[in-house]
Short mmCIF file of C-alpha atoms and ligand atoms in Angstrom, two decimals:
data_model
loop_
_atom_site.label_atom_id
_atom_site.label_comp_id
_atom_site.label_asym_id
_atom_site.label_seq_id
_atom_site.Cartn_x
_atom_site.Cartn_y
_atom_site.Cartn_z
CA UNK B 132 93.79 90.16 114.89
CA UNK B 133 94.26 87.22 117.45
CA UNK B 134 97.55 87.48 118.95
CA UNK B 135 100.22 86.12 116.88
CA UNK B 136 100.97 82.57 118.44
CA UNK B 137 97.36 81.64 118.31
CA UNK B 138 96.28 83.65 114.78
CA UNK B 139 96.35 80.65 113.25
CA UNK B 140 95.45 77.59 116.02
CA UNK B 141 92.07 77.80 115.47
CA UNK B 142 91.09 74.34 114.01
CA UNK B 143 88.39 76.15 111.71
CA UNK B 144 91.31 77.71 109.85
CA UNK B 145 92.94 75.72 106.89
CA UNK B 146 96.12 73.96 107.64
CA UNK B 147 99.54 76.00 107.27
CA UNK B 148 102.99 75.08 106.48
CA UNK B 149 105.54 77.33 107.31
CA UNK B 150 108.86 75.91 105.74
CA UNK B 151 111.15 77.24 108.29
CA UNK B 152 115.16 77.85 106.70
CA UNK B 153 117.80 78.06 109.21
CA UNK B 154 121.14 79.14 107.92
CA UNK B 155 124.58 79.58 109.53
CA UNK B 156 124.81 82.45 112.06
CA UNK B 157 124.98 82.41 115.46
CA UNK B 158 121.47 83.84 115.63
CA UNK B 159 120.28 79.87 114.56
CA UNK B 160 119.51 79.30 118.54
CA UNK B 161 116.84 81.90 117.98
CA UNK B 162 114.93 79.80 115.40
CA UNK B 163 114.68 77.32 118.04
CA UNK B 164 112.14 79.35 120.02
CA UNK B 165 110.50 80.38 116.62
CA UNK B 166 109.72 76.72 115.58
CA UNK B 167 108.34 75.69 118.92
CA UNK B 168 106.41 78.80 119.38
CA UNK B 169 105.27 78.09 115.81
CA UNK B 170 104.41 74.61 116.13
CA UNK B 171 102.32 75.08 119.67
CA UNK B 172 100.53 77.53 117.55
CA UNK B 173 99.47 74.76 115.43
CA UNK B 174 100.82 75.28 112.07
CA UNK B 175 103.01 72.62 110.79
CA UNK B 176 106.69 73.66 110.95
CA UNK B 177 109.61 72.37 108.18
CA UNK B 178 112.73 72.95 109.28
CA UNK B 179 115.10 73.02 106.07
CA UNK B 180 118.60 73.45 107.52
CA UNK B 181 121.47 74.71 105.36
CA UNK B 182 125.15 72.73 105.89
CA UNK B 183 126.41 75.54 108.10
CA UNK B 184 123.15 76.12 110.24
CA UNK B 185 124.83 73.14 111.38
CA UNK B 186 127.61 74.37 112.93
CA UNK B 187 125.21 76.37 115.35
CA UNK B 188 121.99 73.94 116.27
CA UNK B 189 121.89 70.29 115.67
CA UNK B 190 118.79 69.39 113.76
CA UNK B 191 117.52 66.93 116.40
CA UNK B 192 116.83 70.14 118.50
CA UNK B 193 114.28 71.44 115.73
CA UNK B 194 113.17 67.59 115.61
CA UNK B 195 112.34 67.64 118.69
CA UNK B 196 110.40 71.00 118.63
CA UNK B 197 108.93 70.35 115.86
CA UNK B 198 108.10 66.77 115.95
CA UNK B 199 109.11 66.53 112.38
CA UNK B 200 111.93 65.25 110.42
CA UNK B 201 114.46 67.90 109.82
CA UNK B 202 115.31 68.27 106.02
CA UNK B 203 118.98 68.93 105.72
CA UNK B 204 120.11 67.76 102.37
CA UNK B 205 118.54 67.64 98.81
CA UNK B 206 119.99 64.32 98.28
CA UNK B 207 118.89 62.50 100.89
CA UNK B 208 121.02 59.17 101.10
CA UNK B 209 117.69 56.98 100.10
CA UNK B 210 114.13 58.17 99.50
CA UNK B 211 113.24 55.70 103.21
CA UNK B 212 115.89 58.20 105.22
CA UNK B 213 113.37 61.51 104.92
CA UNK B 214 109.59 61.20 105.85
CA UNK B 215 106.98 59.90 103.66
CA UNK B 216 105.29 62.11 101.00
CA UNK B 217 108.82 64.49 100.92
CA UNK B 218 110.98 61.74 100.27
CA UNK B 219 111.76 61.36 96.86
CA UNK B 220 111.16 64.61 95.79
CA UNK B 221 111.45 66.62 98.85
CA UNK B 222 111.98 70.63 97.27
CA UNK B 223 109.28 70.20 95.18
CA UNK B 224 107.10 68.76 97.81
CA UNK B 225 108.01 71.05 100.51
CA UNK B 226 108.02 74.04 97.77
CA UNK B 227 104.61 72.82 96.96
CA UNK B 228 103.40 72.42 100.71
CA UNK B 229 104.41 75.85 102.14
CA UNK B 230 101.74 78.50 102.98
CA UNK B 231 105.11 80.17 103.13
CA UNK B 232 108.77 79.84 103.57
CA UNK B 233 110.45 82.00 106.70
CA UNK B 234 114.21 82.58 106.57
CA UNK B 235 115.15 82.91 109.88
CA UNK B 236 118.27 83.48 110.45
CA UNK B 237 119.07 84.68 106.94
CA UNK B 238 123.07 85.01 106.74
CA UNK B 239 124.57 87.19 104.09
CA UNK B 240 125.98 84.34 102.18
CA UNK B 241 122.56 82.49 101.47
CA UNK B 242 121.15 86.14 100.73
CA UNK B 243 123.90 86.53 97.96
CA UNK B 244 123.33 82.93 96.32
CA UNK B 245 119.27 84.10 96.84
CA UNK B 246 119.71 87.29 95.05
CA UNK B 247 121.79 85.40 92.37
CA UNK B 248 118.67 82.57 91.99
CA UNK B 249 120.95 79.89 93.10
CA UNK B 250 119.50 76.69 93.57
CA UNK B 251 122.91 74.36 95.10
CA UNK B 252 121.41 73.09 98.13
CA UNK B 253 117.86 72.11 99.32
CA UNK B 254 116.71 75.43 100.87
CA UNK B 255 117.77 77.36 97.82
CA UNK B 256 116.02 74.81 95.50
CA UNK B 257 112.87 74.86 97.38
CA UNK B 258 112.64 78.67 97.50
CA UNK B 259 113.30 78.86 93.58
CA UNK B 260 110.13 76.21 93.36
CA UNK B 261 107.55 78.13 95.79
CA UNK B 262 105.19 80.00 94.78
CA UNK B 263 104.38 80.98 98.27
CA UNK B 264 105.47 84.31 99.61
CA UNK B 265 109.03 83.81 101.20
CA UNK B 266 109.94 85.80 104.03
CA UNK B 267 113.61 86.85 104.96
CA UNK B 268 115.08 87.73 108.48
CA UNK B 269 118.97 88.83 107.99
CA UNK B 270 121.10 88.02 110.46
CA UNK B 271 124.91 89.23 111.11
CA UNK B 272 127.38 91.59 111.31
CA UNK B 273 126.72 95.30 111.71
CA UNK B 274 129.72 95.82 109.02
CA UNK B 275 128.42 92.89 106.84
CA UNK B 276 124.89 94.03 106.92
CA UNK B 277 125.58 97.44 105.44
CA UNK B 278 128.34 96.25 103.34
CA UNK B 279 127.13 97.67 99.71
CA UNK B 280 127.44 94.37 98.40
CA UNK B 281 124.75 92.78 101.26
CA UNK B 282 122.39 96.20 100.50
CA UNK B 283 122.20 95.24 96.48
CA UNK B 284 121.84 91.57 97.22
CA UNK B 285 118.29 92.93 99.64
CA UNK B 286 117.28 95.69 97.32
CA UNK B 287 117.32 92.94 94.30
CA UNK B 288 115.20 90.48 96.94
CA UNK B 289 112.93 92.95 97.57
CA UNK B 290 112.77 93.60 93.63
CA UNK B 291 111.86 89.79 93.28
CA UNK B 292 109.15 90.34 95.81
CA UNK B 293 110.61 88.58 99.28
CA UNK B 294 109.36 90.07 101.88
CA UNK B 295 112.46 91.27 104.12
CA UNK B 296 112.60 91.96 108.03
CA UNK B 297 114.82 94.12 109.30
CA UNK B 298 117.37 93.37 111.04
CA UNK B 299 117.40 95.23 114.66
CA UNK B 300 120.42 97.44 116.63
CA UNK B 301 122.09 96.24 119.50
CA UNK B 302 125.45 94.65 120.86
CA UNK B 303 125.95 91.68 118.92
CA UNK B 304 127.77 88.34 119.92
CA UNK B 305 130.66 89.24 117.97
CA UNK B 306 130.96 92.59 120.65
CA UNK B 307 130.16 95.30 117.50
CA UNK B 308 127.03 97.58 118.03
CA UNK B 309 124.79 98.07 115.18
CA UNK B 310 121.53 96.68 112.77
CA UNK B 311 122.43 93.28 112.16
CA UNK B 312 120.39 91.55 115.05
CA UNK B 313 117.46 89.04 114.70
CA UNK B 314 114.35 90.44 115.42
CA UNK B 315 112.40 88.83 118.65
CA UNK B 316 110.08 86.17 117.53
CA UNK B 317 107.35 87.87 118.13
CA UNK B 318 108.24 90.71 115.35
CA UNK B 319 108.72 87.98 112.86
CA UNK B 320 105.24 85.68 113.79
CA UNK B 321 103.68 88.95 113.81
CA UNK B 322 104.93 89.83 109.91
CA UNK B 323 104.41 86.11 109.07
CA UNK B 324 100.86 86.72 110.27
CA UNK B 325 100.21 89.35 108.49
CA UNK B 326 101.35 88.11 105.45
CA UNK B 327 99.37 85.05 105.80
CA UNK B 328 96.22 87.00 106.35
CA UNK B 329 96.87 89.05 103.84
CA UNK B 330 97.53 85.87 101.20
CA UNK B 331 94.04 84.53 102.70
CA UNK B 332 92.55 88.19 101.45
CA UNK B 333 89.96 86.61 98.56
CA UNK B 334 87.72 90.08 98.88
CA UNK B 335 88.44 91.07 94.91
CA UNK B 336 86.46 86.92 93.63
CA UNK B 337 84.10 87.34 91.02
CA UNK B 338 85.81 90.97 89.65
CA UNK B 339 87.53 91.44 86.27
CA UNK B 340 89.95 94.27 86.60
CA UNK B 341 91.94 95.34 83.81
CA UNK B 342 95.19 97.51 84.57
CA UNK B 343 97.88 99.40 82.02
CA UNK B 344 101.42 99.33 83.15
CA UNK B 345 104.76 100.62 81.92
CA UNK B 346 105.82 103.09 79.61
CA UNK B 347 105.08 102.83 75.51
CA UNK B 348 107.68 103.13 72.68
CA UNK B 349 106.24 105.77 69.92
CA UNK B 350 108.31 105.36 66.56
CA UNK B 351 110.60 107.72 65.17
CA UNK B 352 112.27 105.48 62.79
CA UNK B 353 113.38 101.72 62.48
CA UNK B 354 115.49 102.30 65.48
CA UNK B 355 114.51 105.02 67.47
CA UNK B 356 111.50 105.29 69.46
CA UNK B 357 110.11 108.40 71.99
CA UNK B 358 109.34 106.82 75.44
CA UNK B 359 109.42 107.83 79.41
CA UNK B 360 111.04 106.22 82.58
CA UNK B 361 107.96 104.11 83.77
CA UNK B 362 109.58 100.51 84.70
CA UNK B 363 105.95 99.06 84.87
CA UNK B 364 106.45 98.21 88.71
CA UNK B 365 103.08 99.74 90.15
CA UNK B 366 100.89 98.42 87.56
CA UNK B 367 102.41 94.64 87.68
CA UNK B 368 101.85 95.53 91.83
CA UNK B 369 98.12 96.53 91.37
CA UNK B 370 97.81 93.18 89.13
CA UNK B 371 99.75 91.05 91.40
CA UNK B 372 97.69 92.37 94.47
CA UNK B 373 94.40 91.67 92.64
CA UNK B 374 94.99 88.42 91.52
CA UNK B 375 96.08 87.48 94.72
CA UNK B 376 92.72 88.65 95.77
CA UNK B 377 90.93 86.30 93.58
CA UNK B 378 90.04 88.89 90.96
CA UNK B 379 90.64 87.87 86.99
CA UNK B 380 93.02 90.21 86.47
CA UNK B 381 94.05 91.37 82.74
CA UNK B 382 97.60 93.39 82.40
CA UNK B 383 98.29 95.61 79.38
CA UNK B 384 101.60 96.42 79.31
CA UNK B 385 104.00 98.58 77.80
CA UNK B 386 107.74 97.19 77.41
CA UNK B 387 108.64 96.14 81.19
CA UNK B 388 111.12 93.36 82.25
CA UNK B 389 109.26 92.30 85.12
CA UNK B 390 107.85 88.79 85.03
CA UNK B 391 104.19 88.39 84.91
CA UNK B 392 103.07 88.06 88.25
CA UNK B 393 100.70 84.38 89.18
CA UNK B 394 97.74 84.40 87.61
CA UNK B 395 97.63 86.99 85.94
CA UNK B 396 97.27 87.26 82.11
CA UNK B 397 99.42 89.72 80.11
CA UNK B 398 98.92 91.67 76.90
CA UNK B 399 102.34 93.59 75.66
CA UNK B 400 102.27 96.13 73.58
CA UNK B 401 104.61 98.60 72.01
CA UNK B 402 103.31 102.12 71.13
CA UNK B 403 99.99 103.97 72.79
CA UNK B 404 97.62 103.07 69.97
CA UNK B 405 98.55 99.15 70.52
CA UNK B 406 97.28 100.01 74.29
CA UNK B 407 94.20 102.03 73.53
CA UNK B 408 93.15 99.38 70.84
CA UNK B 409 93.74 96.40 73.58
CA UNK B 410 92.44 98.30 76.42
CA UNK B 411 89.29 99.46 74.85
CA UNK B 412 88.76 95.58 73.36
CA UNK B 413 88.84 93.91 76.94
CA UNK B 414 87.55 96.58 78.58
CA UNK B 415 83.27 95.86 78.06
CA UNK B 416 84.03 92.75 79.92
CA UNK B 417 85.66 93.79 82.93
CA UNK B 418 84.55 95.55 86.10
CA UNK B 419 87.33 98.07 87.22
CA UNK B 420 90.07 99.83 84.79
CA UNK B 421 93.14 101.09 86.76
CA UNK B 422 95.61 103.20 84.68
CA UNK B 423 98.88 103.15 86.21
CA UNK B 424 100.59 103.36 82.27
CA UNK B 425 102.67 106.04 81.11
CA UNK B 426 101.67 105.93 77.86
CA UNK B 427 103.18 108.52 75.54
CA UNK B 428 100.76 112.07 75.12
CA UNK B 429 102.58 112.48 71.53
CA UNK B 430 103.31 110.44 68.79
CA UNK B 431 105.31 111.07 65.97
CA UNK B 432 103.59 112.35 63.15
CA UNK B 433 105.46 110.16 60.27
CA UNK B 434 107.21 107.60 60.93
CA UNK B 435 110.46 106.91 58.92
CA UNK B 436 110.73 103.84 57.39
CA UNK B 437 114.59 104.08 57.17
CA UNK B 438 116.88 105.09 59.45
CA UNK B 439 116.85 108.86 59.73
CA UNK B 440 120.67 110.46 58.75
CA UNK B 441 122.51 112.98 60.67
CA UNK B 442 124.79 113.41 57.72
CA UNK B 443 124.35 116.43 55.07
CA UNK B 444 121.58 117.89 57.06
CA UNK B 445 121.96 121.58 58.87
CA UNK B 446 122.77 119.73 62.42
CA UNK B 447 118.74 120.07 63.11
CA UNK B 448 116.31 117.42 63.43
CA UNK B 449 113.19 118.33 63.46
CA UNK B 450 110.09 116.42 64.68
CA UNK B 451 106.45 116.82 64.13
CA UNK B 452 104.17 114.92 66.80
CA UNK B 453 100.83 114.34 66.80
CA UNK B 454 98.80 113.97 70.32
CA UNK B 455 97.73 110.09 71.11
CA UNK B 456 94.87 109.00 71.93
CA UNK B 457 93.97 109.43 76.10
CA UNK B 458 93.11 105.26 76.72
CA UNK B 459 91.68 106.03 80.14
CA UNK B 460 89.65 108.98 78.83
CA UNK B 461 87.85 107.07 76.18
CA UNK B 462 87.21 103.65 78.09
CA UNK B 463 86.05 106.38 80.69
CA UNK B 464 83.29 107.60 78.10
CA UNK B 465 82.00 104.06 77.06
CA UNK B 466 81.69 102.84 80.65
CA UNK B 467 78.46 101.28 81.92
CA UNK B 468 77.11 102.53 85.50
CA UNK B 469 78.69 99.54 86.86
CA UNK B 470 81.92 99.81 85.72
CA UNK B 471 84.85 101.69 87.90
CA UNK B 472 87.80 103.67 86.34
CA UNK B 473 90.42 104.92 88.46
CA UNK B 474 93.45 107.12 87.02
CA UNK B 475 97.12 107.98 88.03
CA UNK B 476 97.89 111.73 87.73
CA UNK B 477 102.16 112.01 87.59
CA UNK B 478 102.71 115.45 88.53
CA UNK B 479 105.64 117.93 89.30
CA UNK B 480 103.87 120.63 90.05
CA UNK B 481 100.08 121.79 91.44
CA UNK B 482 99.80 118.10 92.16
CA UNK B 483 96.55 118.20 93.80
CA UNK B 484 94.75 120.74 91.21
CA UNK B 485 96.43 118.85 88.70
CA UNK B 486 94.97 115.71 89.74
CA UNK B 487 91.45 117.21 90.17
CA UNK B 488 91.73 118.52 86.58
CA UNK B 489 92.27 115.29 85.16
CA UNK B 490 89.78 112.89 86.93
CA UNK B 491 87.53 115.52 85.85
CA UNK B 492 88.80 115.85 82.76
CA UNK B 493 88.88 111.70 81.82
CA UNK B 494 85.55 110.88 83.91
CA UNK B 495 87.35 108.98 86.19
CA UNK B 496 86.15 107.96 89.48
CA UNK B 497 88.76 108.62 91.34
CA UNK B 498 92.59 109.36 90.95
CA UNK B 499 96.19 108.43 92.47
CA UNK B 500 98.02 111.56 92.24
CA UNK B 501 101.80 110.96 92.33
CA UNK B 502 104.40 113.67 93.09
CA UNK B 503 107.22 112.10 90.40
CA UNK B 504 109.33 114.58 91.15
CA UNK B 505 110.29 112.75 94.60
CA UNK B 506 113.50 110.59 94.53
CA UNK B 507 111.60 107.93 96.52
CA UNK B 508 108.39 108.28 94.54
CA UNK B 509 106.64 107.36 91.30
CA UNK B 510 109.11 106.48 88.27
CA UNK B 511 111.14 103.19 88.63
CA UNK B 512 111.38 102.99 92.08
CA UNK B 513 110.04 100.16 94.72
CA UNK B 514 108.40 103.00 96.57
CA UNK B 515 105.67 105.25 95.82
CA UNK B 516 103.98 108.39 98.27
CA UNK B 517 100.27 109.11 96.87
CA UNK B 518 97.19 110.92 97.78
CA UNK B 519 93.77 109.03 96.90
CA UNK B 520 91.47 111.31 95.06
CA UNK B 521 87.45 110.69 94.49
CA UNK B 522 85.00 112.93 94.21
CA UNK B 523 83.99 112.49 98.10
CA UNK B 524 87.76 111.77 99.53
CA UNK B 525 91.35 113.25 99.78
CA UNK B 526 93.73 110.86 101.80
CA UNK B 527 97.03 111.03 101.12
CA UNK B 528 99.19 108.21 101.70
CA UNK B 529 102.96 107.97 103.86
CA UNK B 530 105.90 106.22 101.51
CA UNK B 531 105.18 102.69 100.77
CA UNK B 532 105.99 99.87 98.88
CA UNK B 533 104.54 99.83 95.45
CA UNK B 534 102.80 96.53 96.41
CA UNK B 535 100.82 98.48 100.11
CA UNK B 536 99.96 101.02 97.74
CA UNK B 537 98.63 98.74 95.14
CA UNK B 538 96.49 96.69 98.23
CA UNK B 539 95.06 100.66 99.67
CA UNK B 540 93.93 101.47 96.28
CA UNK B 541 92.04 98.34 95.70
CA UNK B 542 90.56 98.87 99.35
CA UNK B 543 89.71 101.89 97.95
CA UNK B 544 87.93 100.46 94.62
CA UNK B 545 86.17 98.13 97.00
CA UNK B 546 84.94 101.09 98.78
CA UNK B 547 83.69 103.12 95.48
CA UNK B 548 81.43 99.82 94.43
CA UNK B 549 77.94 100.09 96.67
CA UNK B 550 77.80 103.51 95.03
CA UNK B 551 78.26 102.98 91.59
CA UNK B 552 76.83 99.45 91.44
O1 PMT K 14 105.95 102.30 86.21
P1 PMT K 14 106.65 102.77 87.48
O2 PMT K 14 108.13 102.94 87.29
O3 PMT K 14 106.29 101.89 88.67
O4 PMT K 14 106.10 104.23 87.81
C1 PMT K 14 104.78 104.40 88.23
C2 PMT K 14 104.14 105.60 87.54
C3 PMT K 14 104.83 106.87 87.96
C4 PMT K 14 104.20 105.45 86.02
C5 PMT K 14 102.62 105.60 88.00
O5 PMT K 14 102.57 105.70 89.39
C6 PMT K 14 101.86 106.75 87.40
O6 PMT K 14 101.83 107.87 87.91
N1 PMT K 14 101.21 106.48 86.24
C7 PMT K 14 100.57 107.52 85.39
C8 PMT K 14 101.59 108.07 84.44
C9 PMT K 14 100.96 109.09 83.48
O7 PMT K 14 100.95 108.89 82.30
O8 PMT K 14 100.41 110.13 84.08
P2 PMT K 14 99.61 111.29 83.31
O9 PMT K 14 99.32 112.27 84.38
O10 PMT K 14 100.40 111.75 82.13
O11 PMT K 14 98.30 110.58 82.81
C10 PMT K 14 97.10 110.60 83.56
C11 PMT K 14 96.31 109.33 83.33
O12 PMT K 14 95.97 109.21 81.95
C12 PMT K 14 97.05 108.05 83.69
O13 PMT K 14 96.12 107.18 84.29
C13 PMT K 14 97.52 107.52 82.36
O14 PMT K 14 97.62 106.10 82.35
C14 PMT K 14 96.42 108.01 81.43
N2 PMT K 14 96.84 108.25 80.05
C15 PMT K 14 97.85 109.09 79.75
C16 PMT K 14 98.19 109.33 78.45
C17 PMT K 14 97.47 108.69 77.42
N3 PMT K 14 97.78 108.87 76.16
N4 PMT K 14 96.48 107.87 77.74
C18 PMT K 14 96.14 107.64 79.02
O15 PMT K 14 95.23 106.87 79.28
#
């Protein structure tokens, strides 16, 4: 990669926006030398400033480094007192106009009203309206920064897919020692590069992938239902990540409040029959099946169509089940030479022969075996530690986000095509 204050000057590359938000902390000054460093790099810079970023830079410094208006309010006193096209609508425009928005400094307060979807001032509003990836670099207090209440407020960010930078150690300006610093510039251009490289990614066009997430509900009776802790998250990754791709990307999923990531298009279903029937339908028309499901191995052989009693019985319930279907085993047996499938194997024990057994086992082409008996791994968590399985290859993976694992494994698929195609 080109180093990061010229990754992006090159005048065959499309134009960029960075939206730049500055909020109040005393690290502000610092986004000085990111917008100029930005803007001699050749992308167009937006400074949005919030009321107290104020306090710490005026915006005719950014003005002047950026040789832009600086937006400061979302009511700007008349649609003539902001610049041109942004004028009269300016979030949606600027929302609309970012390759992506950079929070830099990122103070706890504006994290809190972020994490809380706030929308009460013209940064907030425009990050609410992106669709582009939105970056965050905290800024503060050591104490502030690990204050529970700032550590929910990231963990739910991260949840909602910002991307967050770190904050570094070292003496602050208020005297305490700790993590709450600003990163140098150069860390966050360097992240902001490689998440605009990584948006420019179109290396999955022209494939139709089809990928099962979440748990499924089997049954028991008008109320009750069998099910398992999958919270969908590294399916709706693996779609997210293809789609952003360019692949046509079809998501069956099992019950999972997550939104439906962009562009994606999203089957729900209940039990592990509703899968297998709207798996196996799609699947003739699509090139790669990933099954990153949970779907229930059992059933329930009858189910109850009123609510079962616990009154005048012996105190025992019990339950006859009845195996389901295996989805990725029988798409797996009608697939064409050109078609891929790759499996998830969730394991607590053997995880490796395990994993073996069942690509073997389902005719898949390769597996992700996943130790789910790790705190940090597998079941409804944001991380996930895997080992990549094929017939020819055994890497195994360090702890990552859900979404890095989801972008390896379609590295991976990309990999298996020249010798199944
Ligand atoms: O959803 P998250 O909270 O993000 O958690 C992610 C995860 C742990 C669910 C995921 O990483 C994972 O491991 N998915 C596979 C879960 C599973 O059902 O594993 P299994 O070893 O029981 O099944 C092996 C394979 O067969 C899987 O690809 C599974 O989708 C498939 N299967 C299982 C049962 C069934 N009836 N039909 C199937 O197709």
């Amino acid at each position: 990669m080109s180093s990061p204050d010229t990754a992006h000057a090159n005048s065959a590359t499309p134009a960029i926006t960075i939206v730049l938000g500055v909020s109040g902390s005393i690290a502000a000054y610092k986004a000085c030398e990111l917008a100029s460093r930005l803007t001699q790099s050749g992308v167009t810079v937006e400074v949005v400033m919030t009321q107290s970023a104020h306090q710490f830079v005026a915006p005719l410094t950014f003005q002047a480094l950026t040789h832009r208006p600086v937006h400061t309010s979302l009511w700007p006193e008349s649609a003539a007192s902001e610049s041109g096209v942004y004028a009269a609508m300016a979030h949606i425009a600027l929302a609309d106009a970012a390759s992506a928005v950079l929070i830099a400094p990122a103070s706890a307060n504006l994290l809190a009203r972020l994490a809380n979807g706030l929308a009460d001032d013209l940064l907030t509003t425009i990050i609410l309206a992106t669709r582009a990836p939105i970056l965050v670099a905290p800024a503060m207090n050591p104490v502030m920064w690990s204050h529970p209440a700032t550590q929910k407020n990231i963990a739910t960010l991260r949840e909602l897919g910002y991307i967050v930078i770190e904050p570094e150690g070292g003496r602050m300006a208020c005297e305490h020692v700790g993590a709450g610093r600003l990163p140098a510039s150069e860390t966050i251009i360097a992240k902001l590069n490689e998440v605009l490289l990584q948006q420019a990614r179109r290396d999955l066009v022209g494939l139709k992938v089809l990928v099962t997430a979440g748990p499924t509900r089997e049954p028991l009776d008008p109320v009750r239902y069998l099910s398992n802790r999958s919270s969908g998250r590294m399916g709706f990754a693996l779609a997210e990540e293809a789609a952003t791709r360019g692949a046509k990307v079809l998501l069956v999923a099992g019950p999972c409040p997550i939104a439906t990531p962009r562009d994606v298009q999203r089957i729900d279903v209940q039990s592990a029959l509703e899968m297998r029937d709207a798996v196996l339908q799609a699947w003739p028309r699509c090139d790669v099946l990933i099954g990153a499901a949970a779907p229930a191995d059992f059933r329930a052989a009858e189910v109850a169509s009123q609510k079962i009693k616990k009154r005048g019985g012996t105190g025992e319930l019990e339950l006859r089940l009845i195996s389901n279907p295996d989805i990725v085993r029988e798409a797996a047996a009608q697939k064409r030479q050109d078609q891929i499938v790759v499996a998830f194997a969730a394991e607590t024990q053997n995880l490796l022969d395990e994993a073996r057994r069942k690509m073997q086992d389902k005719g898949a082409d390769a597996i992700v075996a996943n130790d789910v008996s790790q705190a940090d791994a597998g079941f409804d968590v944001e991380t996930n530690r895997v080992t990549w399985l094929s017939t020819t290859q055994h890497e195994e993976w360090p702890l990552l986000s859900k979404r890095e694992v989801a972008s390896k494994i379609w590295d991976k698929v990309l990999g298996l095509r020249p010798a199944t195609v």
